Coordinates of C-alpha atoms in Angstrom, one line a residue:
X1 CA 31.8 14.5 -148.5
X2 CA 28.2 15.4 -148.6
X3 CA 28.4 17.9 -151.3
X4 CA 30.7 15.1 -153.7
X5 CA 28.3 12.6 -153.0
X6 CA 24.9 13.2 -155.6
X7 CA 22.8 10.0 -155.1
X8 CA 21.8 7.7 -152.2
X9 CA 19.9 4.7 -151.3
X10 CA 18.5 4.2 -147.6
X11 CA 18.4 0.7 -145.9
X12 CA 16.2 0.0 -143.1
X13 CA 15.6 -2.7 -140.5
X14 CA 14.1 -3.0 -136.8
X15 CA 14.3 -4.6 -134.2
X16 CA 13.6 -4.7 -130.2
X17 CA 16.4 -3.9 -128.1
X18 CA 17.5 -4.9 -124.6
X19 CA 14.7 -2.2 -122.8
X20 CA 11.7 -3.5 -125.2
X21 CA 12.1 -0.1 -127.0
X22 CA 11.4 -0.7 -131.1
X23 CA 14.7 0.9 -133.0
X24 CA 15.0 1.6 -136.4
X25 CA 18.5 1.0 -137.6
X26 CA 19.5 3.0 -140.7
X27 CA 22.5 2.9 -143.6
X28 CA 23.2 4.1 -145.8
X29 CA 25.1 3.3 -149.7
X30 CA 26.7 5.6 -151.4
X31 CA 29.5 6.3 -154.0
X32 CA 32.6 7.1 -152.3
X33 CA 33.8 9.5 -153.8
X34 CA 37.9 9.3 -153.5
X35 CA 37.8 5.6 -154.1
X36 CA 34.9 5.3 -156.8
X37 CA 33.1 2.4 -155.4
X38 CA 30.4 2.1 -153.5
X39 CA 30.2 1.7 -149.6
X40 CA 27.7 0.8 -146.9
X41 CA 27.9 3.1 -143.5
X42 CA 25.7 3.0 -140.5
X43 CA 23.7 6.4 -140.5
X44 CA 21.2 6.3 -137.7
X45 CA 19.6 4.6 -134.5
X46 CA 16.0 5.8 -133.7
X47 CA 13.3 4.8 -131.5
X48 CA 9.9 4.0 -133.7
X49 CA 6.8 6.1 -131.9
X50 CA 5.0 4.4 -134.2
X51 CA 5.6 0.8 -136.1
X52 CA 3.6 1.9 -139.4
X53 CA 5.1 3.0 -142.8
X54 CA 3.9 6.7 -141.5
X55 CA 6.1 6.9 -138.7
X56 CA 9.0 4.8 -140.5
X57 CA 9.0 7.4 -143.0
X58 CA 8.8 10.0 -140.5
X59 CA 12.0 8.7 -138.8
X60 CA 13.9 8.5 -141.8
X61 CA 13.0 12.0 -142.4
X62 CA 14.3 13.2 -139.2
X63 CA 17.2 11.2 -139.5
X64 CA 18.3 12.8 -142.8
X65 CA 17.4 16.1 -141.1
X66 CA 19.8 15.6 -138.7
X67 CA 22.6 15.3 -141.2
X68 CA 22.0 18.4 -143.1
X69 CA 19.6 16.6 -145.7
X70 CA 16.3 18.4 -145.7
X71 CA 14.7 17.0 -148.7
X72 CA 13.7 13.0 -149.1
X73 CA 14.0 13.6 -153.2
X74 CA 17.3 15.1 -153.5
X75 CA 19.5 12.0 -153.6
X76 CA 17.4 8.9 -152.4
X77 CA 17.3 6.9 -155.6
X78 CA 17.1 3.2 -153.7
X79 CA 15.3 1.8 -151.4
X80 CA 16.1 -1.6 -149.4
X81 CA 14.5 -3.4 -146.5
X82 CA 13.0 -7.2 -145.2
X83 CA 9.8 -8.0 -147.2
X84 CA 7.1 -7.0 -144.5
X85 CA 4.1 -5.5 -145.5
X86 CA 5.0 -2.1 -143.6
X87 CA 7.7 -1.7 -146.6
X88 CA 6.1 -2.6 -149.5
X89 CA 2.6 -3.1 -148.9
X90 CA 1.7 -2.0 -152.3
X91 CA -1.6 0.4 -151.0
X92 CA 0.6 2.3 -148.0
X93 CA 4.4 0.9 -147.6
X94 CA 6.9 2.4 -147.1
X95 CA 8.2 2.5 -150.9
X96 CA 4.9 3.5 -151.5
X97 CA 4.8 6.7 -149.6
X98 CA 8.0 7.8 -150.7
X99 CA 7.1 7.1 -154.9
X100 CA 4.2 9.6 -153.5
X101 CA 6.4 11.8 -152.1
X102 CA 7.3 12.1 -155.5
X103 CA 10.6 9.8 -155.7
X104 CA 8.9 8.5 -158.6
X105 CA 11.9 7.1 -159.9
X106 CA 12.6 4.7 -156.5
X107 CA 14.6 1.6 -156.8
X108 CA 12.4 -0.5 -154.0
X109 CA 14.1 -3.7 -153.0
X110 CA 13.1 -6.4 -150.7
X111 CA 16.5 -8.0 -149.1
X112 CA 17.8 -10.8 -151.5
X113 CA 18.7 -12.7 -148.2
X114 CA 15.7 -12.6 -147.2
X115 CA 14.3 -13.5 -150.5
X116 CA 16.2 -16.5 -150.8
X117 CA 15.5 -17.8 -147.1
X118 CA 11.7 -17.8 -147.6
X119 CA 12.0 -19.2 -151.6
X120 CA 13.8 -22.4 -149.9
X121 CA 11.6 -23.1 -146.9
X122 CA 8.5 -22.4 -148.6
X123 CA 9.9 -25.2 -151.2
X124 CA 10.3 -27.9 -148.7
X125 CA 8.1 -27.0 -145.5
X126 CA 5.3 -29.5 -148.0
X127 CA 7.4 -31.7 -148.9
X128 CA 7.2 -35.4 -146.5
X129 CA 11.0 -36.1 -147.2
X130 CA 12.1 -33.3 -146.1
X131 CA 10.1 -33.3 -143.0
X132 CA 11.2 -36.7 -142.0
X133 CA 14.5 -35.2 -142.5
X134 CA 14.2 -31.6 -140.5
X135 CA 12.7 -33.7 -137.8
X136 CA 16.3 -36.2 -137.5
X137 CA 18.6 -33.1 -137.7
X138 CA 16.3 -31.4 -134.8
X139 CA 16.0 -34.4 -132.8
X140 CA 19.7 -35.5 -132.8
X141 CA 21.3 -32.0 -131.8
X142 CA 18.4 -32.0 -128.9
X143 CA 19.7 -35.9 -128.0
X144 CA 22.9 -33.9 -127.3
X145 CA 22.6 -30.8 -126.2
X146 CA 20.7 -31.4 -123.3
X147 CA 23.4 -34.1 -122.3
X148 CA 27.1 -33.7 -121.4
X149 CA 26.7 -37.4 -121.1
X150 CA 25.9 -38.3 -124.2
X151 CA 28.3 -36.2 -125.5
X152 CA 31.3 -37.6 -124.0
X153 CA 30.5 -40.9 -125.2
X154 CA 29.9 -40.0 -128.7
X155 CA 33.5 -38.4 -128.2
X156 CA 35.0 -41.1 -126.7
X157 CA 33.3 -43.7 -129.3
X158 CA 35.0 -41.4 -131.8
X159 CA 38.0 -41.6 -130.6
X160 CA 38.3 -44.8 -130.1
X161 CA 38.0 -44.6 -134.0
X162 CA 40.3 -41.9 -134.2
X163 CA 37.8 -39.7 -135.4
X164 CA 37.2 -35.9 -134.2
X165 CA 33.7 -35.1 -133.3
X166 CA 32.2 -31.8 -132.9
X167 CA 28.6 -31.4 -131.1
X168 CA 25.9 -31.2 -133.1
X169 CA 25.0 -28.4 -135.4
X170 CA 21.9 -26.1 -134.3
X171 CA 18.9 -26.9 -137.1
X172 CA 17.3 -23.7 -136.6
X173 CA 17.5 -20.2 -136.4
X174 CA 17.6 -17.1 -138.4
X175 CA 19.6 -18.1 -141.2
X176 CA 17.3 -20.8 -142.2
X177 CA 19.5 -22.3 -145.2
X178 CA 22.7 -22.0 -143.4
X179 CA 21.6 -23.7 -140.3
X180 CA 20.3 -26.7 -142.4
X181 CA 23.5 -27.0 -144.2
X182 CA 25.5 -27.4 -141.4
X183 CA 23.3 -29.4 -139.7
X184 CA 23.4 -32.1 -142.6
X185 CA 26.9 -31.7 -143.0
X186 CA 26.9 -32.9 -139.4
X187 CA 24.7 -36.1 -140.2
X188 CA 27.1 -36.7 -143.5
X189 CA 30.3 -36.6 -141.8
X190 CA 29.5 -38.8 -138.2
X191 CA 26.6 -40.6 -140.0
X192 CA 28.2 -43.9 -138.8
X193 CA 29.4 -43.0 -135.5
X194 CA 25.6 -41.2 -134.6
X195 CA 24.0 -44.8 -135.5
X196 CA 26.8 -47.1 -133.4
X197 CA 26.6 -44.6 -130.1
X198 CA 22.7 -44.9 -130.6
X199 CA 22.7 -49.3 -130.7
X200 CA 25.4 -48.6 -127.5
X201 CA 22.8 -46.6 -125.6
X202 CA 19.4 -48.6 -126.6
X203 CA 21.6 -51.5 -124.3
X204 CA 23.2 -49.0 -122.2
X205 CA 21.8 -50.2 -118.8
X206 CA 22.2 -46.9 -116.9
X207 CA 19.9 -45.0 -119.0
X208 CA 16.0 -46.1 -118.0
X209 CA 13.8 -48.1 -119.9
X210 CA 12.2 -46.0 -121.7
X211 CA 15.0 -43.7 -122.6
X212 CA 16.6 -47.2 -124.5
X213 CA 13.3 -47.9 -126.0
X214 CA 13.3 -44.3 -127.3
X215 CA 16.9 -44.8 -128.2
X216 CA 16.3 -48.3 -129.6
X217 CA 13.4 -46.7 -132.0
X218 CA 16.2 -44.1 -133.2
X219 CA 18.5 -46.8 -134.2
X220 CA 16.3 -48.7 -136.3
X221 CA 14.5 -46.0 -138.0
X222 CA 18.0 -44.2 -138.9
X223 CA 19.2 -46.9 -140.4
X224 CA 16.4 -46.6 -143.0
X225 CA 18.7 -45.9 -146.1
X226 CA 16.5 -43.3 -147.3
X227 CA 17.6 -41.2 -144.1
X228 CA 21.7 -40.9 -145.2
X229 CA 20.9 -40.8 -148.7
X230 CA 18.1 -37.5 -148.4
X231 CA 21.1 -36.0 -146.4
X232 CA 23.3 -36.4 -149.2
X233 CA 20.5 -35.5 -151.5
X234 CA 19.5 -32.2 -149.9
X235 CA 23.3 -31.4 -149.5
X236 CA 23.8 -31.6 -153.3
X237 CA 20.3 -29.5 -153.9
X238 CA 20.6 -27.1 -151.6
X239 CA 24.3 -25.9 -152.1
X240 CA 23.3 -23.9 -154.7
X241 CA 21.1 -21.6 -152.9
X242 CA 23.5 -21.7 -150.0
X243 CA 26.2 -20.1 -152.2
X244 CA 24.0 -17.6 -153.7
X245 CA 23.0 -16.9 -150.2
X246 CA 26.7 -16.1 -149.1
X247 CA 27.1 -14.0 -152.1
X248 CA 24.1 -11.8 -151.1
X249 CA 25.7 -11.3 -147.5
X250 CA 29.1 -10.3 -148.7
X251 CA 30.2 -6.8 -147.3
X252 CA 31.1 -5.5 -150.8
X253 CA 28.5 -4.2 -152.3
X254 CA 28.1 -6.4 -156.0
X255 CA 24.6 -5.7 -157.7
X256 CA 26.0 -7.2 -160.8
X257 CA 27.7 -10.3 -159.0
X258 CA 23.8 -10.7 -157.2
X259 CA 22.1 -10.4 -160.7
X260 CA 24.3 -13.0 -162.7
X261 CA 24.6 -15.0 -159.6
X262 CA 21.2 -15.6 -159.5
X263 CA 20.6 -16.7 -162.9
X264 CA 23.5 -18.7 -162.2
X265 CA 21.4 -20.6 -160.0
X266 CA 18.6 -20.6 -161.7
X267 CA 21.0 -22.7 -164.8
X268 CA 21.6 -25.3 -162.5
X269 CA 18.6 -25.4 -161.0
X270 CA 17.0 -26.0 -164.4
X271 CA 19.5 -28.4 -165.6
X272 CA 18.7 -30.8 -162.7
X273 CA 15.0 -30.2 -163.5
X274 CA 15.5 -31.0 -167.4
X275 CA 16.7 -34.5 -166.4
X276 CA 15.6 -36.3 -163.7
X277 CA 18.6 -38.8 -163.8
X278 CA 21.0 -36.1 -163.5
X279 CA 21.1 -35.8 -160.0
X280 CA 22.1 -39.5 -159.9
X281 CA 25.0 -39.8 -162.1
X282 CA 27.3 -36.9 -160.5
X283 CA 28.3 -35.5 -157.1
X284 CA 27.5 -36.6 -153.5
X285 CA 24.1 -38.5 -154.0
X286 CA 25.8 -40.2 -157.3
X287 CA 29.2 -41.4 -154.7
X288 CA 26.8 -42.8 -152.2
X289 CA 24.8 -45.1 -154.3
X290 CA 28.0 -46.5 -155.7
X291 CA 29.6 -46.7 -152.2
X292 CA 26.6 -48.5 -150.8
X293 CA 26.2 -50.7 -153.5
X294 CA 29.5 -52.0 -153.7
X295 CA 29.9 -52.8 -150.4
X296 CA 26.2 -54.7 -149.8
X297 CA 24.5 -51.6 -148.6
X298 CA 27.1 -50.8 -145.4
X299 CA 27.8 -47.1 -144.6
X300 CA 29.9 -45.8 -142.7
X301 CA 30.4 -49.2 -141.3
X302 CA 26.6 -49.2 -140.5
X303 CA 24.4 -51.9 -142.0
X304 CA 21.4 -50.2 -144.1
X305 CA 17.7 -51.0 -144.5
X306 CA 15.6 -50.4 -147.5
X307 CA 18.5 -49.9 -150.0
X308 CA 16.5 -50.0 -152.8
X309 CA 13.3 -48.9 -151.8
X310 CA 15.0 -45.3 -150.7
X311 CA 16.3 -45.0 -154.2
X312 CA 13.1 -45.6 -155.7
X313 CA 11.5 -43.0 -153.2
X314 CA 14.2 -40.5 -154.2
X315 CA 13.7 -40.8 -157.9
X316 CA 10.0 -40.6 -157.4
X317 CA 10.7 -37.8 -155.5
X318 CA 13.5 -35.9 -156.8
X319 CA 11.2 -33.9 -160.0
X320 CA 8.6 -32.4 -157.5
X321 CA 11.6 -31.3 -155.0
X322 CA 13.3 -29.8 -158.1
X323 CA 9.9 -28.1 -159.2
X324 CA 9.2 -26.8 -156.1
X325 CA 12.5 -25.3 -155.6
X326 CA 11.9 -23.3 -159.1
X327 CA 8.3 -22.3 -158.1
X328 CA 9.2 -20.9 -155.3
X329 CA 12.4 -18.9 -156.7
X330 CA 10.1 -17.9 -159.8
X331 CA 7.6 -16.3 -157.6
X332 CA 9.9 -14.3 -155.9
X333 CA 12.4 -13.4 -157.9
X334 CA 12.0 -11.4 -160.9
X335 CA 14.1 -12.4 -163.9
X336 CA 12.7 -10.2 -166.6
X337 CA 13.2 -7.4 -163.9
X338 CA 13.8 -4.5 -166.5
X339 CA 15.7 -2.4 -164.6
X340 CA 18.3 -4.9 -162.9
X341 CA 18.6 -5.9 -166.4
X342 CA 19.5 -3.2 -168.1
X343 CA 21.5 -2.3 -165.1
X344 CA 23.9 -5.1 -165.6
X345 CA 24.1 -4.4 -169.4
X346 CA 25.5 -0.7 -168.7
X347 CA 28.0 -1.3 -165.3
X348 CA 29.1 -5.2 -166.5
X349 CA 32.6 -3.5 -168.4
X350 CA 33.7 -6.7 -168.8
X351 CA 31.0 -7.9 -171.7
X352 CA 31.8 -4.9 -173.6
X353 CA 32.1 -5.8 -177.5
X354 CA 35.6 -4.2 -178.4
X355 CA 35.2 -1.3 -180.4
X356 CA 35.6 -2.5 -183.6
X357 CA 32.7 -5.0 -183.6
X358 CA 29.2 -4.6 -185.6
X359 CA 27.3 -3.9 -182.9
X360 CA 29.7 -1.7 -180.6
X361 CA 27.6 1.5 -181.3
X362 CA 24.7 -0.2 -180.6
X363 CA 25.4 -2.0 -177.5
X364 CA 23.4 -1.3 -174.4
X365 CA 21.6 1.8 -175.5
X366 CA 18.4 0.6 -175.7
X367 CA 18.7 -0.5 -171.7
X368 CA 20.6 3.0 -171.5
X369 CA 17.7 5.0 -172.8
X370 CA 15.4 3.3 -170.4
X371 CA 17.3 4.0 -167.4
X372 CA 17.8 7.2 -168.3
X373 CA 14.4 7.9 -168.8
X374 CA 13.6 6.4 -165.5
X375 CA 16.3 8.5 -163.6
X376 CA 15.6 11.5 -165.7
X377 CA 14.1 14.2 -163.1
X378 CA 17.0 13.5 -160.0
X379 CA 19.6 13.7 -162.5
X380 CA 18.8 16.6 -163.7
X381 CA 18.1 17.8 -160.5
X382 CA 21.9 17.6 -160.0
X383 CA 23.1 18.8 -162.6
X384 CA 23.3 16.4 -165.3
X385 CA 22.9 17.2 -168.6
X386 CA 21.1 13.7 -169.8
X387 CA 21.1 15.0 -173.4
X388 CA 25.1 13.9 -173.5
X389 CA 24.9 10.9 -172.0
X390 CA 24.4 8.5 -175.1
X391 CA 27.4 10.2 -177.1
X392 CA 29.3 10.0 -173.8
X393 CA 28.4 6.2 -173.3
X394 CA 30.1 5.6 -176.6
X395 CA 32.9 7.3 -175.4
X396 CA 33.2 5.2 -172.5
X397 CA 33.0 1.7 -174.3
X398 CA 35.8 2.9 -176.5
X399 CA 37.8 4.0 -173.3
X400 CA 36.8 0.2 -171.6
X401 CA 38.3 -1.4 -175.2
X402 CA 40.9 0.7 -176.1
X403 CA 42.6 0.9 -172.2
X404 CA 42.5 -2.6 -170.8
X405 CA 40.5 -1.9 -168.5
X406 CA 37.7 -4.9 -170.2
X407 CA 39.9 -7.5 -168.8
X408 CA 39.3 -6.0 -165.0
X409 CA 36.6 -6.3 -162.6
X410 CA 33.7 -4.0 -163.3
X411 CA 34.0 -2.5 -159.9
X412 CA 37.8 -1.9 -160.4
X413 CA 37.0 -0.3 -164.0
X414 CA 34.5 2.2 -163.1
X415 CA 36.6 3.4 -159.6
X416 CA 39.4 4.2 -162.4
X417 CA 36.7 6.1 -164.7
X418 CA 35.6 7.6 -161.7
X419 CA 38.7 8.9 -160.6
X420 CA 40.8 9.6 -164.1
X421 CA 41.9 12.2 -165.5
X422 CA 39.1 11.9 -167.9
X423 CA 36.4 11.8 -165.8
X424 CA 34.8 15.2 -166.6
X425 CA 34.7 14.7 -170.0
X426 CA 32.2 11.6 -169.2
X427 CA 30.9 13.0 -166.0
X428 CA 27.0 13.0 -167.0
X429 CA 27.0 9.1 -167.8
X430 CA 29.4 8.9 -164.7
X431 CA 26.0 10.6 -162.7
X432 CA 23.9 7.7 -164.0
X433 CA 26.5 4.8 -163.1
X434 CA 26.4 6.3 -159.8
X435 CA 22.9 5.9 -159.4
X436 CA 23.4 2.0 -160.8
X437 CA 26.0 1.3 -158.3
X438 CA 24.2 2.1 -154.8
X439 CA 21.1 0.5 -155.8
X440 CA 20.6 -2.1 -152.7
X441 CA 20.9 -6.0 -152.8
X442 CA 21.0 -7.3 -149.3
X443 CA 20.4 -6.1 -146.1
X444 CA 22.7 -8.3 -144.1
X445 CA 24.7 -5.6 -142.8
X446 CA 22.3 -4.2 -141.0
X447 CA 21.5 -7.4 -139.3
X448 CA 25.0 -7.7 -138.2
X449 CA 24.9 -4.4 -136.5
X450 CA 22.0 -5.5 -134.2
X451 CA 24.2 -8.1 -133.0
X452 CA 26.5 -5.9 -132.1
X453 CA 23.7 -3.5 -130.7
X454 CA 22.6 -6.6 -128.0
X455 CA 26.2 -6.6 -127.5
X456 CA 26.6 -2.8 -127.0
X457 CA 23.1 -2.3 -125.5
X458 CA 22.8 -5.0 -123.3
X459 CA 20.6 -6.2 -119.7
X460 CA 22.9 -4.5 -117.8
X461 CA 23.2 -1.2 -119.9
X462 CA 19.5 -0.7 -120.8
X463 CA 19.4 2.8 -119.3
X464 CA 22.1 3.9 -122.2
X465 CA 20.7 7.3 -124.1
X466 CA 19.8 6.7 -128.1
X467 CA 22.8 8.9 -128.7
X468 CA 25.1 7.4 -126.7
X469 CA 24.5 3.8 -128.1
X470 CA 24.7 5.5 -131.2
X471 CA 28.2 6.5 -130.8
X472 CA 29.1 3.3 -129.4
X473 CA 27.3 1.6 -132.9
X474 CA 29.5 4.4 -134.8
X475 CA 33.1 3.6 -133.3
X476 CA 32.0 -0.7 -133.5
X477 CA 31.7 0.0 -137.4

């Protein structure tokens, strides 16, 4: 498969395992080349001698050695990995040393995930609401977790309400956005029963005084209105980025799904932004105002506080949230990004004018010219002959129109080019797709395989050889 297979990208991450020994885990994405699409495999576990871009590079160096790839420049075309300075310090990253290695034509991508994860808390770590917030969602999982107690009344109050209650959600942990969702969900859904348990337990005689002081304090400042309707508010904000977030994590690998997604978000994101009133006249936070309004400011059977005041605090509010949010997501992600751009022009099949339209011959050739020139010296290197690729692109938008193969997904309509009978009379362009389609988006893969290294490598199995764990990584996957 080696020999079939003409471009690669490399994904790194590292981590401690179960010995205190830094490893280095390794994939790799590639074209498969019997199916036509890409894939992600585990390629290597190595220890780190030496946690600087130097000995990173090193290891993947002797990594690739070790599966009959001598040369960094032959077929590594992206690169993908967290955003740590060790990567992509701009003076001596890791992208860095490779573009002086001569890979001049690198693909360097910081995880999306990742991306997106610091975007959002850097939005909101500033912002007071969202404190007061971060600081319920904590405070009530803690309230639980450290009590069976507790817990089997909150059940047993549910019940008696026939209402099924689950423990509180964890608020923090490495998936930053996705712990916060659930842990408002969890606030949304038992808002009601939360506030009644905590009024039983402030008079609850069998807890000590100050315990049912503490509890008595939780009851009347979460009945502030302001506390329900910011959950309800940060639900409806936030859902956005949690979706994009899910797409970046996927398994299949969807660079054009990432790219559109993300100005996806950025549409709605900007919509809310244009009109502050938005927000307030659809979805959850637009049902809760109407709920509580109607019924003299009673949810979830729990009298509120500051009705009004809270909704004058959240339109005061809601812009600079909103602003926030875009800062942040403008000053990490790139949307004039030349490359990702002209990449989803070229692979997206399905916005391919049909071939009788003005400006079929036209379409995408400026974005193909630049990408061609940017790929120029690695596809030539094997064996493309780039001087066909613009009369063969033509031929391949006519073969998109003419076959019905515009109305399919863009993944399922270059696996068929791939793998037609066709396919050599397009097989230059078909090098340069190939390069498109393994360029890196996420590295959320590799972060599930070092749960299932502290599974595989665990306390008790810490004397375990590199090679052995490995295998053990290898038959997991």
């Amino acid at each position: 498969m080696q020999k079939k297979v003409h471009y690669i990208s490399i994904l790194v991450d590292g981590s401690t395992d179960s010995s205190n020994t830094e490893k280095e885990l390794i994939y790799i994405l590639y074209l498969d080349p019997v199916l036509g699409k890409p894939k992600i495999r585990f390629f290597s576990l190595k220890k780190l001698d030496h946690a600087t871009s130097e000995g990173l590079l090193e290891t993947i160096r002797n990594a690739l050695k070790g599966h009959g790839i001598p040369s960094l420049k032959e077929h590594i075309v992206g690169l993908g990995a967290d955003g740590a300075s060790v990567n992509f310090g701009l003076r001596g990253g890791l992208a860095t040393l490779m573009k002086n290695e001569g890979i001049d034509w690198l693909v360097p991508v910081q995880c999306e995930s990742h991306k997106l994860e610091l975007a959002i808390a850097d939005a909101l770590k500033s912002t007071t609401v969202f404190s007061d917030i971060n600081e319920m969602i904590v405070k009530v999982y803690y309230l639980y977790k450290n009590s069976p107690k507790k817990m089997r009344q909150l059940k047993g109050l549910g019940e008696s309400l026939e209402k099924s209650v689950s423990p509180p959600v964890k608020a923090q942990g490495t998936r930053w956005l996705e712990h916060k969702i659930r842990a408002l969900s969890w606030i949304s859904k038992n808002y009601g029963l939360l506030i009644t348990h905590l009024g039983h337990m402030s008079e609850d005689t069998t807890y000590k005084s100050t315990d049912r002081a503490k509890f008595k304090g939780m009851y009347d400042k979460y009945r502030n209105a302001k506390f329900p309707l910011y959950v309800e508010y940060f639900l409806e904000v936030l859902t956005p980025a949690a979706e994009l977030s899910l797409h970046f994590q996927r398994e299949t690998i969807d660079v054009v799904g990432a790219v559109q997604g993300l100005k996806h978000f950025f549409r709605i994101m900007e919509k809310l932004n244009a009109s502050s009133e938005l927000i307030f006249s659809t979805g959850r936070v637009k049902r809760f105002i109407e709920q509580i309004d109607t019924s003299d400011h009673v949810h979830q059977e729990v009298k509120l506080t500051y009705a009004a005041q809270a909704k004058t605090s959240l339109q005061n509010a809601n812009n600079d949230i909103l602003c926030s949010i875009l800062d942040c997501f403008n000053e990490r992600f790139d949307k004039s990004d030349s490359v990702f751009n002209a990449l989803v022009k070229v692979l997206d099949t399905e916005l391919y004018p049909q071939t009788e339209a003005n400006d079929s011959s036209t379409y995408g050739l400026e974005e193909l010219r630049l990408l061609v020139k940017r790929f120029q010296e690695i596809l030539t290197a094997n064996g493309c002959d780039v001087m066909r690729i613009e009369s063969e692109w033509d031929d391949v938008k006519e073969l998109v129109a003419t076959t019905g193969l515009k109305d399919a997904r863009y993944t399922d309509t270059w696996a068929k080019l791939f793998t037609c009978s066709k396919k050599d009379s397009i097989s230059n362009i078909l090098h340069l797709v190939e390069i498109l389609l393994v360029v890196p988006i996420s590295n959320a893969t590799l972060e599930r395989m070092f749960s299932a290294m502290n599974r595989v490598h665990t306390d008790w199995r810490n004397c375990l050889g590199e090679k052995r764990v490995e295998n053990l990584l290898r038959i997991y996957e």
